[in-house]
PDB file of N, CA and C in Angstrom:
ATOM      1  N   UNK T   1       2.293  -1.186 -21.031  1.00 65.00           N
ATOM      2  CA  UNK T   1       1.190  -1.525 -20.143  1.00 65.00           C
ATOM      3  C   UNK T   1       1.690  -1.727 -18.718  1.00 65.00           C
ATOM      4  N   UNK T   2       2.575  -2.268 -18.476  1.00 69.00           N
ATOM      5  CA  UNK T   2       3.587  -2.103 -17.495  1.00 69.00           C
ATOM      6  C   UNK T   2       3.748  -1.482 -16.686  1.00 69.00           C
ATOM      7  N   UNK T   3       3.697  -0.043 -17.367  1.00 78.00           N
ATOM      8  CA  UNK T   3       4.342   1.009 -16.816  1.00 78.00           C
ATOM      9  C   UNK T   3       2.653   1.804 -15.806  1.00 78.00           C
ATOM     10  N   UNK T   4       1.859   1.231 -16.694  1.00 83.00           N
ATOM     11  CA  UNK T   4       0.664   1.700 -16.307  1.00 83.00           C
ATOM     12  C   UNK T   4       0.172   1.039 -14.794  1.00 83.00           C
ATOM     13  N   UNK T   5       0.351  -0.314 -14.849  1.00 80.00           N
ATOM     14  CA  UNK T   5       0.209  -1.029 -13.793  1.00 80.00           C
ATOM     15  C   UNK T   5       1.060   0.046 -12.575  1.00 80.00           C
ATOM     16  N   UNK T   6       2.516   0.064 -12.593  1.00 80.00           N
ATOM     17  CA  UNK T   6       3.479   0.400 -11.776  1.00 80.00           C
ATOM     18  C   UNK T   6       2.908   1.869 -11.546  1.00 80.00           C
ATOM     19  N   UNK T   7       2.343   2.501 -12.388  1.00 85.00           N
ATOM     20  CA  UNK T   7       1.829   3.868 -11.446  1.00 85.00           C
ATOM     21  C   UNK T   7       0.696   3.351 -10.618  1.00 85.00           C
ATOM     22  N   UNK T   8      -0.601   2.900 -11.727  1.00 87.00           N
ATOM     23  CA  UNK T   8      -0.941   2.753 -10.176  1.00 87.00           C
ATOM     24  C   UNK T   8      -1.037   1.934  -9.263  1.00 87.00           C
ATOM     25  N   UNK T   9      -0.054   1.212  -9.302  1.00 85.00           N
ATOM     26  CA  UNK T   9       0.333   0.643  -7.709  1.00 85.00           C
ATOM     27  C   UNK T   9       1.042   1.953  -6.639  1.00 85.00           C
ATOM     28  N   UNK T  10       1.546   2.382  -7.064  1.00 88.00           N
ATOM     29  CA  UNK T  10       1.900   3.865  -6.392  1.00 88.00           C
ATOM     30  C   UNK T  10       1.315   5.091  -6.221  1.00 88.00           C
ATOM     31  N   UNK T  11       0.290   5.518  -6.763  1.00 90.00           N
ATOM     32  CA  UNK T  11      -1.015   6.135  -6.569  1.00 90.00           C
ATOM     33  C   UNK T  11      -2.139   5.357  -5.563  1.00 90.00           C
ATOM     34  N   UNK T  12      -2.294   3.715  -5.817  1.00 91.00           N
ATOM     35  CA  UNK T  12      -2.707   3.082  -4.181  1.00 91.00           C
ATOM     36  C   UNK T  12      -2.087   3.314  -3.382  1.00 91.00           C
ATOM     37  N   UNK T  13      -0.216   2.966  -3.597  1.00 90.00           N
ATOM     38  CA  UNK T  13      -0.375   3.342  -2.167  1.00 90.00           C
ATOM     39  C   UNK T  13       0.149   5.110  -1.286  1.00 90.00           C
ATOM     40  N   UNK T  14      -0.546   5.672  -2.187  1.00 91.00           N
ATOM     41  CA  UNK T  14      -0.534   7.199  -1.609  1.00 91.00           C
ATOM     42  C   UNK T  14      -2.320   7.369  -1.443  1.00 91.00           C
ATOM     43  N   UNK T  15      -2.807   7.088  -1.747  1.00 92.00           N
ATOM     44  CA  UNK T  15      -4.433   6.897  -1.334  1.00 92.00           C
ATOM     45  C   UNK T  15      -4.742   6.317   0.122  1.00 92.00           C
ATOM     46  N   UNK T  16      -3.454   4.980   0.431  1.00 92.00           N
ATOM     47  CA  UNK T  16      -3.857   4.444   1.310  1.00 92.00           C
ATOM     48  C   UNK T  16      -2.912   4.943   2.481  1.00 92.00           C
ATOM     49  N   UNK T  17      -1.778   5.583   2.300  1.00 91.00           N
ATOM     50  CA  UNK T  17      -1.342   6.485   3.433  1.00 91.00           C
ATOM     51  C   UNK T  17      -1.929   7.441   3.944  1.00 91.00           C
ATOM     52  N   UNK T  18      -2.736   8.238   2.704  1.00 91.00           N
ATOM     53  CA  UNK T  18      -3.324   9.516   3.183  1.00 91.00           C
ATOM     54  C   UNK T  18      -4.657   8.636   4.024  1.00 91.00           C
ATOM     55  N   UNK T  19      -5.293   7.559   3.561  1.00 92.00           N
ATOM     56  CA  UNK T  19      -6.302   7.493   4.124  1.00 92.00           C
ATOM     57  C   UNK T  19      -5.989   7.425   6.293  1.00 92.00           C
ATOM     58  N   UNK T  20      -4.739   6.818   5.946  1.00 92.00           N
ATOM     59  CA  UNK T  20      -4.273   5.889   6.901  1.00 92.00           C
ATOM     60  C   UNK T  20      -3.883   7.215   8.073  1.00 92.00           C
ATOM     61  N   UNK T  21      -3.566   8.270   7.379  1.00 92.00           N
ATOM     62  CA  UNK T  21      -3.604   9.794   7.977  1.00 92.00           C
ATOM     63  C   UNK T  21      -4.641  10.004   8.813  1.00 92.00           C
ATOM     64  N   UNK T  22      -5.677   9.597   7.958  1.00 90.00           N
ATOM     65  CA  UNK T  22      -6.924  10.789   8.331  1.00 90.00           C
ATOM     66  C   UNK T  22      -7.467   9.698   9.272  1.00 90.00           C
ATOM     67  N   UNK T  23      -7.342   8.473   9.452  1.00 93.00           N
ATOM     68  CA  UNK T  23      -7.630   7.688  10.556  1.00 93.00           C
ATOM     69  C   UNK T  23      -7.055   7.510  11.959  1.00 93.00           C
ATOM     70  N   UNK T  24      -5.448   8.068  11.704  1.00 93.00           N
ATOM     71  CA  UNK T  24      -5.289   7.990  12.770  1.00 93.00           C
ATOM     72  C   UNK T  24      -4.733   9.896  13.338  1.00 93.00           C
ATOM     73  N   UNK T  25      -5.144  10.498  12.553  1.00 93.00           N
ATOM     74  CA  UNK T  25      -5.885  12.162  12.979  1.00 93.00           C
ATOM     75  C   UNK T  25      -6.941  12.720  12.215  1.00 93.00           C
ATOM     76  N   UNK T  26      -8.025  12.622  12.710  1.00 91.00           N
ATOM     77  CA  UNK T  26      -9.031  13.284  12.221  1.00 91.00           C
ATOM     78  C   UNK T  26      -9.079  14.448  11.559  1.00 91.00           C
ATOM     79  N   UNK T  27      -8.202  15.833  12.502  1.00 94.00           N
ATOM     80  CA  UNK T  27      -8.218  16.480  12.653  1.00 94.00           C
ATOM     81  C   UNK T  27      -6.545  17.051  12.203  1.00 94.00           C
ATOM     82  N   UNK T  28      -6.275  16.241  10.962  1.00 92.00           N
ATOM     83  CA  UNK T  28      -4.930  16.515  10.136  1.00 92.00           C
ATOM     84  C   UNK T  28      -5.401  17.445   8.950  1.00 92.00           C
ATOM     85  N   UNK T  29      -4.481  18.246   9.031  1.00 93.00           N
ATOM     86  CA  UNK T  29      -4.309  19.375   7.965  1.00 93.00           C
ATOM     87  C   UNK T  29      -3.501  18.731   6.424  1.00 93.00           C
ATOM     88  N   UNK T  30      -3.779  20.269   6.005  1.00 94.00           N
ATOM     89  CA  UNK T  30      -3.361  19.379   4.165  1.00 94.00           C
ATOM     90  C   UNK T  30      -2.406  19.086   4.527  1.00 94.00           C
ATOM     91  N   UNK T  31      -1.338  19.395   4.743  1.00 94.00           N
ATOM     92  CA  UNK T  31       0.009  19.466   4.877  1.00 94.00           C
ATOM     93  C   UNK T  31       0.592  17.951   5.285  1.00 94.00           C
ATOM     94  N   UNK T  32      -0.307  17.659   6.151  1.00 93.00           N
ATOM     95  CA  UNK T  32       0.254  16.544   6.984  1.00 93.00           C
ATOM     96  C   UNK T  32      -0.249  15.345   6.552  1.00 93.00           C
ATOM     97  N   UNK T  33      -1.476  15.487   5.737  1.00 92.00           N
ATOM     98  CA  UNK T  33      -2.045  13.973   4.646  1.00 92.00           C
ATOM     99  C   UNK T  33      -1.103  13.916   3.631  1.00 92.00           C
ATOM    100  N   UNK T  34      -0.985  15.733   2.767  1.00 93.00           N
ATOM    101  CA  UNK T  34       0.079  15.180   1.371  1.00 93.00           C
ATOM    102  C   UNK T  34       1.840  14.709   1.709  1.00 93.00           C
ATOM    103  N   UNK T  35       2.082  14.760   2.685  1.00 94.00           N
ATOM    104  CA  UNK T  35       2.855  14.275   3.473  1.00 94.00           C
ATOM    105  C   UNK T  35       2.988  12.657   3.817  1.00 94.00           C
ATOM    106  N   UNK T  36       2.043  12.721   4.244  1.00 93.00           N
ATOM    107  CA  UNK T  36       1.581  11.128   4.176  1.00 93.00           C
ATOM    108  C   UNK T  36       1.219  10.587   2.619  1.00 93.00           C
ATOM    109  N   UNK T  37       0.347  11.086   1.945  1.00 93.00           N
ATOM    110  CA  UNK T  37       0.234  10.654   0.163  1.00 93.00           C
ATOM    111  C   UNK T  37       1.679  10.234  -0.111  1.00 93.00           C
ATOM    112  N   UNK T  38       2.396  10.824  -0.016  1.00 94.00           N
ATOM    113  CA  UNK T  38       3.818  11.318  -0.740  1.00 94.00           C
ATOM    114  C   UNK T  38       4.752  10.422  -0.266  1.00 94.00           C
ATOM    115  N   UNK T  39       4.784  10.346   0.953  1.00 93.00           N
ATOM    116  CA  UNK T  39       5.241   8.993   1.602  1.00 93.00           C
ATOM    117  C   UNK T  39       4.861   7.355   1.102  1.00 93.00           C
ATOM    118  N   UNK T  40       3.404   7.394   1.218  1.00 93.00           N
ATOM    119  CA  UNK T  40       2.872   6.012   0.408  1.00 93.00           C
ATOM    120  C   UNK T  40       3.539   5.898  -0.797  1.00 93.00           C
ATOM    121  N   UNK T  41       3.692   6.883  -1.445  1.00 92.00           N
ATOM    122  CA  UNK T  41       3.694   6.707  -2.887  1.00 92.00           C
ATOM    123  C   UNK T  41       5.121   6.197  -3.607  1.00 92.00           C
ATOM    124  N   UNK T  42       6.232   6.774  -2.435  1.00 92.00           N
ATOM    125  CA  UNK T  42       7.413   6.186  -2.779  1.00 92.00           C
ATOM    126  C   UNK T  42       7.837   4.877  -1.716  1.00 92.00           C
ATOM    127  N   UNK T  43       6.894   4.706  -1.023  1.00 91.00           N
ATOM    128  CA  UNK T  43       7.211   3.591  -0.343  1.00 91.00           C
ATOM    129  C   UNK T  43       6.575   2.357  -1.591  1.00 91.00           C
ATOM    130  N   UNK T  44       5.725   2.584  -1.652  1.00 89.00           N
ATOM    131  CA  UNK T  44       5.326   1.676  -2.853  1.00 89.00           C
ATOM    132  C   UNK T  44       6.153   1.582  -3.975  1.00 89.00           C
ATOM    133  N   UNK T  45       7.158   2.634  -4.508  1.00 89.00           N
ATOM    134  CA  UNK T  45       8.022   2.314  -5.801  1.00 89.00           C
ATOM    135  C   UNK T  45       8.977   1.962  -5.162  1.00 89.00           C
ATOM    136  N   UNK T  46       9.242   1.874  -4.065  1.00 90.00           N
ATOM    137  CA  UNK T  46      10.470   1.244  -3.237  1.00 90.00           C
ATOM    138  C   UNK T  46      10.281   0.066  -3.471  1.00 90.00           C
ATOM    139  N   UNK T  47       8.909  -0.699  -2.713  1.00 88.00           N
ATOM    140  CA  UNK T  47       8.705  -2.236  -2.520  1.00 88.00           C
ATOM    141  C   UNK T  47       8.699  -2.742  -4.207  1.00 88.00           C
ATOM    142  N   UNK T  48       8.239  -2.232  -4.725  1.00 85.00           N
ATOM    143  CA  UNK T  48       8.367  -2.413  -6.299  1.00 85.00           C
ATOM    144  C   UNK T  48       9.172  -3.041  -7.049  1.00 85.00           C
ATOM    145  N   UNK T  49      10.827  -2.006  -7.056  1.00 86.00           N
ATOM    146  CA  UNK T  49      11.777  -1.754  -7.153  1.00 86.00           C
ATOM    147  C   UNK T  49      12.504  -3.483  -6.127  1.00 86.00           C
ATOM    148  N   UNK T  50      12.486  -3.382  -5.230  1.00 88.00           N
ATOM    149  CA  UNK T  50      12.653  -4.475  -4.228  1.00 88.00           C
ATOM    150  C   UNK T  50      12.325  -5.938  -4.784  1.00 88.00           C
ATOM    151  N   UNK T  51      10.827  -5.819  -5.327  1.00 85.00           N
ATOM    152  CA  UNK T  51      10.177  -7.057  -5.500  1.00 85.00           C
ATOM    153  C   UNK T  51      10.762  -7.191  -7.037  1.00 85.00           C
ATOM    154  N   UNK T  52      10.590  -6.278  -7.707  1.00 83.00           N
ATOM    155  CA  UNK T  52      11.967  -6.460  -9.137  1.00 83.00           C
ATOM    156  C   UNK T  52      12.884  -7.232  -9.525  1.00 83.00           C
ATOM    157  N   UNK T  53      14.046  -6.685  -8.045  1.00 85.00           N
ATOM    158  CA  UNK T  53      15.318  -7.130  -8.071  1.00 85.00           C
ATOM    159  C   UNK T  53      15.176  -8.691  -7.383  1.00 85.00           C
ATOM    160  N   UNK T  54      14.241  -8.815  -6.691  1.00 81.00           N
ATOM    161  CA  UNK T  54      14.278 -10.163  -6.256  1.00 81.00           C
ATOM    162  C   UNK T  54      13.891 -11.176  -6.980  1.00 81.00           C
ATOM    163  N   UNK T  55      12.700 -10.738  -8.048  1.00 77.00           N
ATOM    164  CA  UNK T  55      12.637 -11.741  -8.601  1.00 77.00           C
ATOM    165  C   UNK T  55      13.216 -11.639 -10.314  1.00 77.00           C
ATOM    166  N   UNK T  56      14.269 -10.727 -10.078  1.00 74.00           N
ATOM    167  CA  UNK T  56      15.385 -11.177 -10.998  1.00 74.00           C
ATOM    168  C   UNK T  56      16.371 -12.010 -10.507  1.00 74.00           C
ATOM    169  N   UNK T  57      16.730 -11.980  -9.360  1.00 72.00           N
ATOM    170  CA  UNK T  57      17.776 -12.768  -8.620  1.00 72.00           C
ATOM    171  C   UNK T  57      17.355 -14.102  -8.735  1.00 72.00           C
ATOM    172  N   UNK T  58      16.178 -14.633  -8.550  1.00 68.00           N
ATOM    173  CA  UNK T  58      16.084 -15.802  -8.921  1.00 68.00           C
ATOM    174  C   UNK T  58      15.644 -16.463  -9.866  1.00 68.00           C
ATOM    175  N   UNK T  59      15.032 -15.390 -11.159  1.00 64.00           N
ATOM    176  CA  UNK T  59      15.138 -15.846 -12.338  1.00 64.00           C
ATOM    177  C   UNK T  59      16.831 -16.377 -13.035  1.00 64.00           C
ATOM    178  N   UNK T  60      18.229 -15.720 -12.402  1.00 67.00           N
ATOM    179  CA  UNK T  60      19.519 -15.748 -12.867  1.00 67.00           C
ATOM    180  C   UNK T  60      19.685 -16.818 -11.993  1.00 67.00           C
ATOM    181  N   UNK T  61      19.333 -17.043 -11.086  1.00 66.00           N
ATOM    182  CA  UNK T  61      19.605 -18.539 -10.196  1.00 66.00           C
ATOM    183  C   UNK T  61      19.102 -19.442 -10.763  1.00 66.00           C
ATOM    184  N   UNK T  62      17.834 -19.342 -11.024  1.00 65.00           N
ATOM    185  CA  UNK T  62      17.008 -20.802 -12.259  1.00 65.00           C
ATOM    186  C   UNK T  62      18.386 -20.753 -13.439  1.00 65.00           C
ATOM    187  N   UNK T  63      18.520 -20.022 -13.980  1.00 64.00           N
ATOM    188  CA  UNK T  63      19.148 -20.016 -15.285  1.00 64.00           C
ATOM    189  C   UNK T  63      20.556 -20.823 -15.077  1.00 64.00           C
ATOM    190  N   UNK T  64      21.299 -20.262 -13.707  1.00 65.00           N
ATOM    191  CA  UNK T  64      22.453 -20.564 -13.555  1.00 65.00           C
ATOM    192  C   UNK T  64      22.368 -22.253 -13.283  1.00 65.00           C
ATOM    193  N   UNK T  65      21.342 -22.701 -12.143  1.00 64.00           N
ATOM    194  CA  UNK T  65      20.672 -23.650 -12.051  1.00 64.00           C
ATOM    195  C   UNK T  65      20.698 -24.731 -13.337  1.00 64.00           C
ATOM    196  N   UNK T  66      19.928 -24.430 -14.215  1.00 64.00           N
ATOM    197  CA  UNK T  66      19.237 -24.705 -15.590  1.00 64.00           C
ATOM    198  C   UNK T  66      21.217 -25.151 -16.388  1.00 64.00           C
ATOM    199  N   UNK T  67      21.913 -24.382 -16.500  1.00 66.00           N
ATOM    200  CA  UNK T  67      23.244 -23.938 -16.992  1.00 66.00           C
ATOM    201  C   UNK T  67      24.380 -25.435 -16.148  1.00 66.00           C
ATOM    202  N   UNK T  68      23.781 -25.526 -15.044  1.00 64.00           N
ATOM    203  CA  UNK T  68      24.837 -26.515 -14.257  1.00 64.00           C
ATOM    204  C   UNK T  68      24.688 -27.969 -14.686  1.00 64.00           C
ATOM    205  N   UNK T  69      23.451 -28.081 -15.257  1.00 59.00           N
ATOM    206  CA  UNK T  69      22.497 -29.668 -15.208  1.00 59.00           C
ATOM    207  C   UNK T  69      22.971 -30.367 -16.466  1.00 59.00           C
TER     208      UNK T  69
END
């Protein structure tokens, strides 16, 4: 179920680049929205990926934490 969430959080945010395209050129061709889609979409499995590792880092800090007491 997981995994389902994590796509589409990355399908938002290629929806919201392309939108973010066509707002700031009206007059953008395919090329240059799926460009932008495509961009959102791994910027979002980036922040993902990011927000992951961070809050593994401080789940192993609680633990280590938890481990000292």
């Amino acid at each position: 179920m997981s995994g389902l969430f994590d796509e589409l959080g990355e399908i938002a945010g290629a929806i919201v680049a392309e939108q973010a395209v066509d707002k700031l050129d009206p007059n953008a061709g395919f090329l240059e929205k799926a460009a932008g889609a495509f961009a959102g979409y791994e910027a979002a499995k980036v922040a993902e990926q990011k927000l992951e590792s961070h809050s593994d880092d401080g789940a192993q800090e609680q633990a280590q934490d938890d481990q000292s007491e």
